[in-house]
Structure formats: structure tokens, C-alpha cells
Coordinates of C-alpha atoms in Angstrom, one line a residue:
Chain F
M1 CA 80.2 48.1 36.5
A2 CA 78.5 47.0 33.3
D3 CA 80.8 44.3 31.9
D4 CA 83.0 43.1 34.7
W5 CA 82.7 41.0 37.7
N6 CA 82.6 43.0 40.9
K7 CA 82.8 42.3 44.5
M8 CA 79.5 42.4 46.4
D9 CA 80.2 45.6 48.3
P10 CA 77.7 48.0 49.6
K11 CA 80.3 50.8 49.3
N12 CA 78.3 53.7 50.6
L13 CA 76.1 51.9 53.1
L14 CA 73.9 54.9 53.9
E15 CA 73.2 55.4 50.2
A16 CA 72.4 51.8 49.8
Y17 CA 70.0 51.9 52.7
L18 CA 68.3 55.0 51.3
Q19 CA 67.7 53.2 48.1
L20 CA 66.5 50.1 49.9
S21 CA 64.0 52.2 51.8
K22 CA 62.9 54.0 48.5
H23 CA 63.6 57.3 50.3
R24 CA 61.7 59.5 48.0
L25 CA 58.6 57.4 48.3
T26 CA 59.1 57.1 52.0
L27 CA 59.3 60.9 52.2
L28 CA 56.0 61.2 50.4
I29 CA 54.3 58.7 52.6
T30 CA 55.6 60.4 55.8
S31 CA 54.3 63.7 54.4
T32 CA 50.9 62.2 54.0
A33 CA 51.0 61.0 57.6
V34 CA 52.1 64.4 58.7
G35 CA 49.2 65.9 56.7
G36 CA 46.9 63.6 58.7
F37 CA 48.5 64.7 61.9
M38 CA 48.0 68.4 61.0
M39 CA 44.3 67.6 60.2
A40 CA 43.6 66.3 63.7
P41 CA 41.5 68.6 65.9
A42 CA 44.1 69.4 68.6
A43 CA 47.0 71.4 69.7
F44 CA 50.3 70.6 68.2
D45 CA 52.5 68.4 70.3
A46 CA 56.1 68.2 69.2
S47 CA 57.0 64.9 70.7
T48 CA 54.0 63.1 69.3
F49 CA 54.7 64.7 66.0
A50 CA 58.3 63.6 66.0
A51 CA 57.3 60.0 67.0
C52 CA 54.7 59.9 64.3
A53 CA 57.0 61.1 61.6
I54 CA 60.0 59.0 62.6
G55 CA 57.9 55.9 63.2
T56 CA 56.1 56.2 59.9
T57 CA 59.4 56.7 58.1
L58 CA 60.9 53.6 59.6
L59 CA 57.9 51.4 58.9
S60 CA 57.8 52.6 55.3
A61 CA 61.5 51.9 54.9
S62 CA 60.9 48.4 56.2
A63 CA 58.0 47.8 53.8
N64 CA 60.1 49.0 50.8
A65 CA 63.0 46.8 51.8
C66 CA 60.6 43.8 51.9
N67 CA 59.5 44.8 48.4
H68 CA 63.0 44.9 47.1
L69 CA 63.5 41.4 48.5
L70 CA 60.4 39.9 47.0
E71 CA 60.8 41.6 43.6
A72 CA 64.5 41.4 42.8
P73 CA 64.2 39.2 39.7
Y74 CA 61.4 41.3 38.3
D75 CA 63.2 44.5 39.0
A76 CA 66.1 43.0 37.1
Q77 CA 63.8 42.7 34.0
M78 CA 62.7 46.4 33.8
K79 CA 64.9 49.3 32.8
R80 CA 63.4 51.5 35.5
T81 CA 64.5 49.2 38.3
Q82 CA 67.5 47.2 37.0
S83 CA 70.1 49.1 39.1
R84 CA 68.4 48.5 42.5
V85 CA 70.7 47.3 45.3
L86 CA 69.5 43.7 45.5
V87 CA 69.5 43.3 41.7
I88 CA 73.1 44.3 41.5
H89 CA 73.8 42.3 44.8
R90 CA 75.4 45.1 46.8
F91 CA 74.7 43.1 49.8
S92 CA 73.0 39.8 50.8
P93 CA 69.3 39.2 51.1
L94 CA 69.8 38.4 54.7
H95 CA 71.3 41.9 55.2
A96 CA 68.3 43.5 53.6
L97 CA 66.0 41.3 55.7
T98 CA 67.7 42.4 58.9
F99 CA 67.3 46.0 57.8
A100 CA 63.6 45.4 57.2
G101 CA 63.3 43.7 60.6
A102 CA 65.2 46.4 62.5
T103 CA 63.3 49.3 61.0
A104 CA 59.9 47.6 61.5
A105 CA 60.7 46.8 65.1
S106 CA 61.9 50.3 65.9
G107 CA 59.2 52.0 63.9
L108 CA 56.5 50.0 65.6
S109 CA 58.0 50.7 69.1
I110 CA 58.3 54.4 68.4
L111 CA 54.7 54.7 67.2
W112 CA 53.3 52.5 70.0
I113 CA 55.1 54.4 72.8
G114 CA 55.4 57.9 71.3
C115 CA 51.9 58.0 69.9
N116 CA 49.5 55.3 70.8
P117 CA 48.8 51.6 70.1
I118 CA 46.3 52.3 67.4
T119 CA 48.8 54.2 65.3
G120 CA 51.3 51.4 65.9
I121 CA 48.8 48.7 64.8
L122 CA 47.9 50.7 61.7
G123 CA 51.5 51.0 60.9
I124 CA 52.3 47.4 61.1
L125 CA 49.1 46.5 59.4
N126 CA 50.1 48.7 56.5
L127 CA 53.5 47.0 56.3
G128 CA 51.7 43.7 56.3
I129 CA 49.4 44.7 53.5
Y130 CA 52.2 46.2 51.4
A131 CA 54.7 43.4 51.7
G132 CA 52.3 40.5 52.2
V133 CA 49.3 41.4 50.0
Y134 CA 50.1 44.1 47.4
T135 CA 53.6 42.9 46.4
P136 CA 52.7 39.3 45.9
L137 CA 49.3 40.1 44.4
K138 CA 51.0 42.0 41.6
R139 CA 52.1 38.6 40.3
Y140 CA 48.7 36.9 40.4
H141 CA 45.7 39.2 40.2
I142 CA 44.5 42.6 38.9
G143 CA 43.2 43.4 42.4
C144 CA 46.8 44.4 43.4
T145 CA 46.0 48.0 42.5
W146 CA 43.2 48.2 45.0
A147 CA 45.4 46.7 47.7
G148 CA 48.0 49.4 46.8
A149 CA 45.4 52.1 47.1
V150 CA 44.6 50.9 50.6
V151 CA 48.3 51.0 51.5
G152 CA 48.4 54.7 50.3
A153 CA 45.3 55.5 52.4
I154 CA 46.5 54.3 55.7
P155 CA 49.4 56.7 56.5
P156 CA 47.1 59.8 56.9
L157 CA 45.0 57.6 59.3
M158 CA 48.2 57.0 61.2
G159 CA 49.0 60.7 61.5
Y160 CA 45.5 61.5 62.6
T161 CA 45.1 58.7 65.2
A162 CA 48.6 59.6 66.6
V163 CA 46.8 62.6 68.0
T164 CA 43.3 61.6 68.6
G165 CA 43.6 57.9 69.3
V166 CA 40.3 57.2 67.5
I167 CA 39.2 56.6 63.9
D168 CA 36.2 58.9 63.1
P169 CA 34.3 59.7 59.9
A170 CA 36.6 62.7 59.2
V171 CA 39.8 60.6 59.1
L172 CA 38.0 58.0 56.9
V173 CA 37.2 60.7 54.4
L174 CA 40.9 61.7 54.5
G175 CA 42.0 58.2 53.8
T176 CA 39.5 57.7 51.0
I177 CA 40.8 60.8 49.3
L178 CA 44.2 59.3 49.2
Y179 CA 42.7 55.9 48.1
S180 CA 40.9 57.5 45.1
W181 CA 44.0 59.5 44.2
Q182 CA 46.0 56.3 43.7
F183 CA 44.0 55.3 40.6
P184 CA 44.7 58.3 38.3
H185 CA 48.3 58.2 39.7
F186 CA 49.1 54.6 39.1
N187 CA 47.1 54.2 35.8
G188 CA 48.9 57.3 34.4
L189 CA 52.3 55.9 35.4
S190 CA 51.8 52.3 34.3
W191 CA 50.3 53.0 30.8
N192 CA 53.7 53.7 29.3
L193 CA 55.3 50.7 30.9
R194 CA 52.9 48.1 29.4
G195 CA 55.6 46.3 27.5
D196 CA 57.9 46.0 30.5
Y197 CA 55.1 45.0 32.8
S198 CA 53.9 42.3 30.3
R199 CA 57.3 40.7 29.9
A200 CA 58.1 40.9 33.7
G201 CA 54.8 39.3 34.6
Y202 CA 52.9 42.1 36.3
R203 CA 49.2 41.5 36.2
V204 CA 48.2 45.1 36.2
M205 CA 45.1 46.8 34.7
C206 CA 46.9 48.6 31.9
V207 CA 48.0 45.3 30.4
T208 CA 45.2 42.9 31.3
D209 CA 42.1 45.1 31.1
E210 CA 42.5 48.4 29.5
D211 CA 38.9 49.4 29.6
L212 CA 38.9 48.9 33.4
C213 CA 42.0 51.0 33.6
R214 CA 40.4 53.9 31.8
R215 CA 37.1 53.6 33.7
T216 CA 38.6 53.5 37.2
T217 CA 40.7 56.6 36.3
I218 CA 37.7 58.7 35.5
R219 CA 35.5 57.2 38.2
H220 CA 38.0 58.1 40.9
A221 CA 38.7 61.5 39.5
L222 CA 34.9 62.1 39.9
A223 CA 35.0 60.6 43.4
L224 CA 37.6 63.0 44.4
I225 CA 35.3 65.9 43.7
G226 CA 32.6 64.3 45.8
L227 CA 35.0 63.6 48.6
C228 CA 36.6 67.0 48.7
S229 CA 33.5 69.1 48.2
I230 CA 30.9 67.2 50.0
A231 CA 32.2 64.5 52.3
A232 CA 35.1 66.5 53.8
P233 CA 33.1 69.4 55.1
I234 CA 30.1 67.2 56.1
S235 CA 32.3 64.9 58.2
H236 CA 33.9 68.1 59.7
L237 CA 37.3 67.2 58.3
T238 CA 37.6 70.6 56.7
T239 CA 35.6 73.8 56.5
W240 CA 33.2 74.5 53.6
G241 CA 36.0 76.8 52.2
F242 CA 37.8 73.7 51.2
A243 CA 34.8 72.5 49.3
V244 CA 35.2 75.5 47.1
D245 CA 39.0 76.0 46.9
S246 CA 39.6 72.3 46.1
L247 CA 37.5 72.6 43.0
P248 CA 40.1 74.1 40.6
L249 CA 42.6 71.2 41.5
N250 CA 39.9 68.6 41.2
A251 CA 38.6 70.1 37.9
V252 CA 42.1 69.8 36.4
M253 CA 42.4 66.2 37.7
L254 CA 39.0 65.4 36.1
Y255 CA 39.9 67.1 32.9
L256 CA 43.2 65.2 32.5
S257 CA 41.5 61.9 33.6
Y258 CA 38.9 62.5 31.0
K259 CA 41.5 63.1 28.3
F260 CA 43.2 59.9 29.3
Y261 CA 39.8 58.1 29.3
R262 CA 38.9 59.2 25.8
N263 CA 42.3 58.8 24.3
P264 CA 44.8 56.9 26.4
D265 CA 48.3 57.3 25.0
A266 CA 51.8 58.1 26.0
K267 CA 51.1 61.8 26.2
T268 CA 47.8 61.9 28.1
S269 CA 49.0 59.2 30.6
R270 CA 52.3 61.0 31.3
T271 CA 50.5 64.4 31.8
L272 CA 48.0 62.8 34.2
F273 CA 50.8 61.1 36.2
R274 CA 52.8 64.2 36.5
F275 CA 49.8 66.2 37.6
S276 CA 49.0 63.6 40.2
L277 CA 52.4 64.2 41.7
L278 CA 51.7 67.9 42.0
Y279 CA 48.1 67.3 43.1
L280 CA 48.9 65.4 46.2
P281 CA 51.0 68.0 48.1
L282 CA 48.7 70.8 46.9
I283 CA 45.5 69.2 48.1
M284 CA 47.1 68.4 51.5
V285 CA 48.2 72.0 51.9
L286 CA 44.7 73.2 51.1
M287 CA 43.2 70.7 53.5
V288 CA 45.5 71.8 56.3
I289 CA 44.7 75.4 55.7
S290 CA 41.0 74.6 55.9
N291 CA 41.3 72.3 58.8
Q292 CA 38.2 72.9 60.9
G293 CA 39.9 71.9 64.0
R294 CA 42.6 74.5 63.6
N295 CA 40.3 77.3 62.4
P296 CA 41.4 80.4 64.3
N297 CA 37.7 81.6 64.5
E298 CA 36.7 78.6 66.5
F299 CA 39.7 78.9 68.7
K300 CA 38.6 82.4 69.7
N301 CA 35.1 81.0 70.6
L302 CA 36.7 78.4 72.8
H303 CA 38.7 81.0 74.7
T304 CA 35.6 82.6 76.0
L305 CA 34.7 79.4 77.6
A306 CA 38.1 78.6 79.2
P307 CA 39.5 81.8 80.6
D308 CA 42.6 80.2 81.9
N309 CA 44.8 80.3 78.8
S310 CA 48.0 79.1 80.5
V311 CA 48.0 75.6 79.1
T312 CA 51.0 73.7 80.4
N313 CA 49.8 70.3 79.2
K314 CA 48.9 69.5 75.6
L315 CA 48.1 65.9 76.1
L316 CA 44.9 64.4 74.8
P317 CA 42.7 61.4 75.5
G318 CA 44.0 58.6 73.4
S319 CA 47.7 59.0 74.1
L320 CA 49.4 56.7 76.5
S321 CA 50.6 59.5 78.7
S322 CA 48.5 60.6 81.6
V323 CA 45.4 62.6 80.9
P324 CA 45.3 66.0 82.7
S325 CA 42.2 67.7 84.0
P326 CA 39.7 68.7 81.3
V327 CA 40.0 72.3 82.3
D328 CA 43.6 72.4 81.4
I329 CA 43.2 70.8 77.9
K330 CA 43.3 73.1 75.0
V331 CA 40.9 71.3 72.6
R332 CA 39.1 72.8 69.7
P333 CA 36.0 70.9 68.9
R334 CA 34.9 70.1 65.4
I335 CA 31.5 71.7 65.6
T336 CA 31.2 75.5 65.4
F337 CA 29.5 77.5 68.1
D338 CA 26.9 79.5 66.2
Chain L
M1 CA 81.2 31.3 28.9
E2 CA 84.7 31.5 30.4
E3 CA 85.0 31.2 34.2
P4 CA 86.9 34.3 35.3
K5 CA 89.6 33.7 38.0
L6 CA 88.0 35.2 41.1
D7 CA 89.5 35.7 44.6
R8 CA 87.7 33.1 46.7
R9 CA 87.8 35.3 49.8
Y10 CA 85.1 37.6 48.5
D11 CA 81.6 37.5 47.2
W12 CA 81.4 38.3 43.5
V13 CA 78.6 39.4 41.2
G14 CA 78.9 39.4 37.4
P15 CA 77.5 41.4 34.6
P16 CA 73.8 40.8 33.8
D17 CA 73.1 37.9 31.3
K18 CA 72.1 39.4 28.0
V19 CA 68.9 37.4 27.7
S20 CA 67.8 36.7 31.3
K21 CA 69.1 40.0 32.7
I22 CA 70.0 38.1 35.9
R23 CA 73.5 38.6 37.3
P24 CA 75.5 35.5 38.1
I25 CA 77.1 35.2 41.6
R26 CA 80.0 33.5 43.2
L27 CA 79.9 33.4 47.0
R28 CA 83.1 33.4 49.1
R29 CA 84.5 30.2 50.6
V30 CA 87.3 29.4 53.1
D31 CA 89.5 26.4 52.7
N32 CA 88.1 24.7 55.7
E33 CA 84.5 25.6 55.1
T34 CA 81.9 23.6 57.0
E35 CA 79.2 21.5 55.4
T36 CA 76.6 24.0 56.4
E37 CA 78.5 26.8 54.6
Q38 CA 79.1 24.7 51.6
N39 CA 75.4 23.7 51.3
Y40 CA 74.3 27.3 51.7
R41 CA 76.8 28.5 49.1
T42 CA 75.9 25.9 46.5
T43 CA 72.2 26.2 47.2
R44 CA 72.2 30.0 46.8
E45 CA 74.3 29.8 43.6
Q46 CA 72.0 27.2 42.2
L47 CA 68.9 29.2 43.0
N48 CA 70.5 32.1 41.1
E49 CA 71.2 29.8 38.1
W50 CA 67.7 28.4 38.1
N51 CA 66.4 31.9 38.3
S52 CA 68.5 32.9 35.3
A53 CA 67.4 29.8 33.3
F54 CA 63.8 30.6 33.8
W55 CA 64.1 34.2 32.6
T56 CA 66.3 33.1 29.6
I57 CA 63.5 30.9 28.4
H58 CA 60.8 33.4 29.2
N59 CA 62.5 36.4 27.6
Q60 CA 63.4 34.4 24.5
L61 CA 59.8 33.4 24.2
F62 CA 58.8 37.0 24.5
E63 CA 61.1 38.2 21.8
Q64 CA 60.0 35.4 19.5
K65 CA 56.3 35.9 20.0
R66 CA 56.7 39.6 19.6
A67 CA 58.5 39.2 16.3
E68 CA 55.8 36.9 15.1
F69 CA 53.1 39.3 16.1
V70 CA 54.7 42.3 14.5
A71 CA 55.4 40.3 11.3
K72 CA 51.7 39.2 11.2
K73 CA 50.5 42.7 11.8
K74 CA 52.8 44.2 9.2
Q75 CA 51.4 41.7 6.7
E76 CA 47.9 42.9 7.5
L77 CA 48.8 46.5 7.4
G78 CA 50.7 46.4 4.2
R79 CA 54.2 47.6 3.4
L80 CA 53.8 51.1 4.7
G81 CA 51.9 50.2 7.9
Q82 CA 53.2 51.1 11.3
V83 CA 52.4 48.9 14.2
S84 CA 51.0 51.2 16.9
A85 CA 51.2 51.0 20.7
A86 CA 47.5 50.1 20.7
D87 CA 48.3 47.1 18.5
M88 CA 51.2 46.0 20.7
S89 CA 49.0 46.2 23.8
V90 CA 46.9 43.3 22.3
F91 CA 50.1 41.3 22.1
Y92 CA 51.2 42.3 25.7
K93 CA 47.9 41.1 27.1
Q94 CA 48.0 37.9 25.1
F95 CA 51.5 37.1 26.2
L96 CA 50.9 37.8 29.8
N97 CA 47.9 35.6 29.9
E98 CA 49.6 32.8 28.0
R99 CA 52.5 32.8 30.5
A100 CA 50.3 33.4 33.6
S101 CA 50.4 29.8 35.0
S102 CA 54.1 29.4 34.3
L103 CA 54.9 32.8 36.0
R104 CA 52.8 31.8 38.9
G105 CA 54.7 28.6 39.4
Y106 CA 58.0 30.4 39.1
N107 CA 57.0 33.0 41.6
N108 CA 55.8 30.4 44.1
E109 CA 59.0 28.5 43.8
W110 CA 61.1 31.7 44.0
Y111 CA 59.4 32.7 47.3
R112 CA 59.6 29.2 48.7
R113 CA 63.3 28.6 47.9
N114 CA 64.4 32.1 49.2
F115 CA 62.4 31.6 52.3
A116 CA 64.0 28.3 52.9
L117 CA 67.4 29.9 52.7
I118 CA 66.8 32.4 55.5
W119 CA 67.7 30.1 58.4
P120 CA 70.8 28.6 56.6
A121 CA 72.0 32.1 56.0
V122 CA 71.6 33.0 59.6
R123 CA 73.6 29.9 60.6
V124 CA 76.4 30.6 58.1
N125 CA 76.7 34.2 59.4
W126 CA 76.9 32.8 62.9
I127 CA 79.7 30.4 61.9
R128 CA 81.6 33.2 60.2
F129 CA 81.2 35.4 63.2
C130 CA 82.5 32.7 65.6
R131 CA 85.4 32.2 63.2
L132 CA 86.2 35.9 63.3
L133 CA 86.2 35.8 67.1
R134 CA 88.6 32.9 67.2
R135 CA 91.2 34.8 65.2

């Protein structure tokens, strides 16, 4: 492929689409949406779950396809991205745009109908911010990282609202945790790519304002502790157990961020970045385990109030399907009965 | 640079340019191609060439400026001095800021010209589709 002229040929179309959708990133995003879904205070509903997961996957695929389209010449400049489908012209930009349009339309429909309009709106809003704000902003302004952090915070909100239909303080805490996580994550990743970013014209913190890069890393590592150990239990996102068992993970994050802050180099940044990849699934698992809404103790309390345990209908207010009689709904409230 | 003999029935993409890293393209054409198709083909190929020309200049400038910076640093550090990553980061920031307005202009034009090609691309695909049906 390197030295010859080749026909523009997608060859394995599925593989090309997977790359266009940045499938690993899409999987991560969908898993944060699923995490948000699991954190919602309600019984598990398989069809809503499926709609949320599939819809989020499709919208994420669309956003990433738009990103490929907008950044093809910049991707060509950097080693990490120089073999992407649109850089090597495996198919035409129109083909990629059609893919983006089709996945966006189907993703939005599935979320709107299978979950509820709020989830759909959040999804398309996220697509708009990623493709319309974050991606172009990388060329012009250091604020792109903050826009990117918002993009990362919205999927859990989507998962949560898919069940509840409302945005409450608990889900905002969840989103903020993911927002703050983005800073140690991206700063760790980008530190080693400064040369590439500079030549390819990315106006990111690690190139244009190193001090800010270091400060935001430690600032948000500290924020994570406050969010997990104070805000999460207070907003009834999780139990107080989470406040305690999240401390080891957050302590490591803080320690690695501090090392990066004091002495930013190839090693500290890489360690921080790799840990951030491990941190995300672990913190989500811990959260789901400590989900106040799913706490079995509270479930037992509720059962004493509603003797009829034969629940045939698991629908909730907020979903577009019909709402059954309150007596039939199996809902575990956020506050404890003690 | 030699023009390789390429089958005009297909779209071709070449190896990346050594300096600009952008791959040249040759789009397919039929013998009786319509004006719409011809305009689209030439516009897209020209866009790619303009793209490559920008990056050629930009990347050459990067290499040149970097070499100058390293030479100057080495002079300051003495014969045994090593230019560190921290030193280079000063250059990276400098270069990015120097080229900021030029990159902005390029990006605006890149977005504008690509966006302007969407509708022609749709029309060309429609023409090709109709041609396929007629066969």
C-alpha cells in the first residue's frame, strides 16, 4: 500500500465502518451510557436497555464519522491517525457523510421511541457538540478540551434519563464525574504528542499553556474525590459506602496527577493516561454496586408496603409507553425508610 | 513526478507525498462524462492539490524552524548539551502561535470548499446511478 497507486476500494466494508465509527471509543461511550442506565432508580427493563445501548452506539458512530470527515488532512499529518479510512481514501467523503446521516437518524429514532424524547434530544445534542463544537474548536481555541469533557459527560445522562425521563441532581453528579475524569485522561494522553499536535495545528493545552494543563489535571483529580465521596451520596446517586470504597481509586488518581503536576514528562503522563483508562470502568462498577436505587435493603423495605409482588409491568413515568397504575409499579425510591 | 498510467474506470489514490503527507487522487471518468461530472471531478482533484500544497509549505516551515531552534539551543548548551523535551515544547508553542492565523484561514477554506462539494457529489452519484439503470 505504501508506494503504489491503489484503487479507492473499501475492501472489507464492515471493517471500514468499524474504523469510521471509532468502534473502541464508541464501545466505551456506550458503556458509560449503560452505567448511567444501571444507576437509575428503577427496575431493569430489557427493551429500554436495548434501545438505549443501540441508540447511543449509533449516535456515537455518527459523531465519529463526522470527526473523520472534518479532520482528514490533520489525521494525515500524525502518525497515530495516518491510516484512517478517509486519509487513505477507502471511500468517498459523501459515502462517509451518508453513513453519518443514516446512523444519526436511526440512533435518534431508536432513542426517541425506545426510550424517551429527552434521551433522544441529549443524544443529538451530544452529536452536535462533538461534531460542531469540539472538533472545529480544536483548530481555534484552547477551550476545545472543556467542550470535549462535556461530550464525555452526556452519555451517562442519556442512560439515566432513558429510564427516568428526568434530569435530577443525582445524574448531574454522575455527569460531572465523567466531566472531571476527562482532564487527567486527555492531558495524560496529549503530553507525549506535543510535537505532532503543534505541527498539525491543534490548539491544545499541552502545547499552548502547559501550566494550565498541569493545573487542570490536579484540580480535577481533587474534584473527583469531592464528587465521589461527598456529592454522590448526598444527591442520592450512591450509598455512603461508595464514598468510602471510591477513595482508593481516587487516591491513586490524585497521586498520579500530582506526580504529573510536579514533573510532567513522558513517563508520568503515560502512567496517568493508562491509569485513567483503568479508572473509568472500575469507578462505574463501584457506582453500580453502590447504587442507592438498587440497594437490596431498600427493596426489602418497599416490599412491606406493596404486598402484591407480581409485577407484570415495569414501565415508569417518563417513558412514552402507557403508565400503569401506581400500585403495579415496582419502584425503589432514593430515600431510605429509617 | 511521473504520471502513472491509470485505468480511468476507477478511482485511484496514490502514496502520501513525502512532505505534505497528503495522498494524491485521480477520480474515475467515462468517455461521455457530463459537464457536472467533469466539474465535480476537477474541483475535487484541485481541492486535494490545494490541500497538499498548503501542507507542503507548512511542513517545510516546521522542519526549517525546528532545525534553526535546535541549532540555536545547541549553541547555547555547548557541544555536549542535549536538547530536552521541555526545550522543544517552547518551540512547539512558538510555532503553533506563529502559524495560528494561517492555519485558521486554511481550516475555514477547507471546511467551506468541502461543504460546497456535497451537493455536486450527490448530483454526480445520481447521474451515475441513472447511467447504471440505463444499461
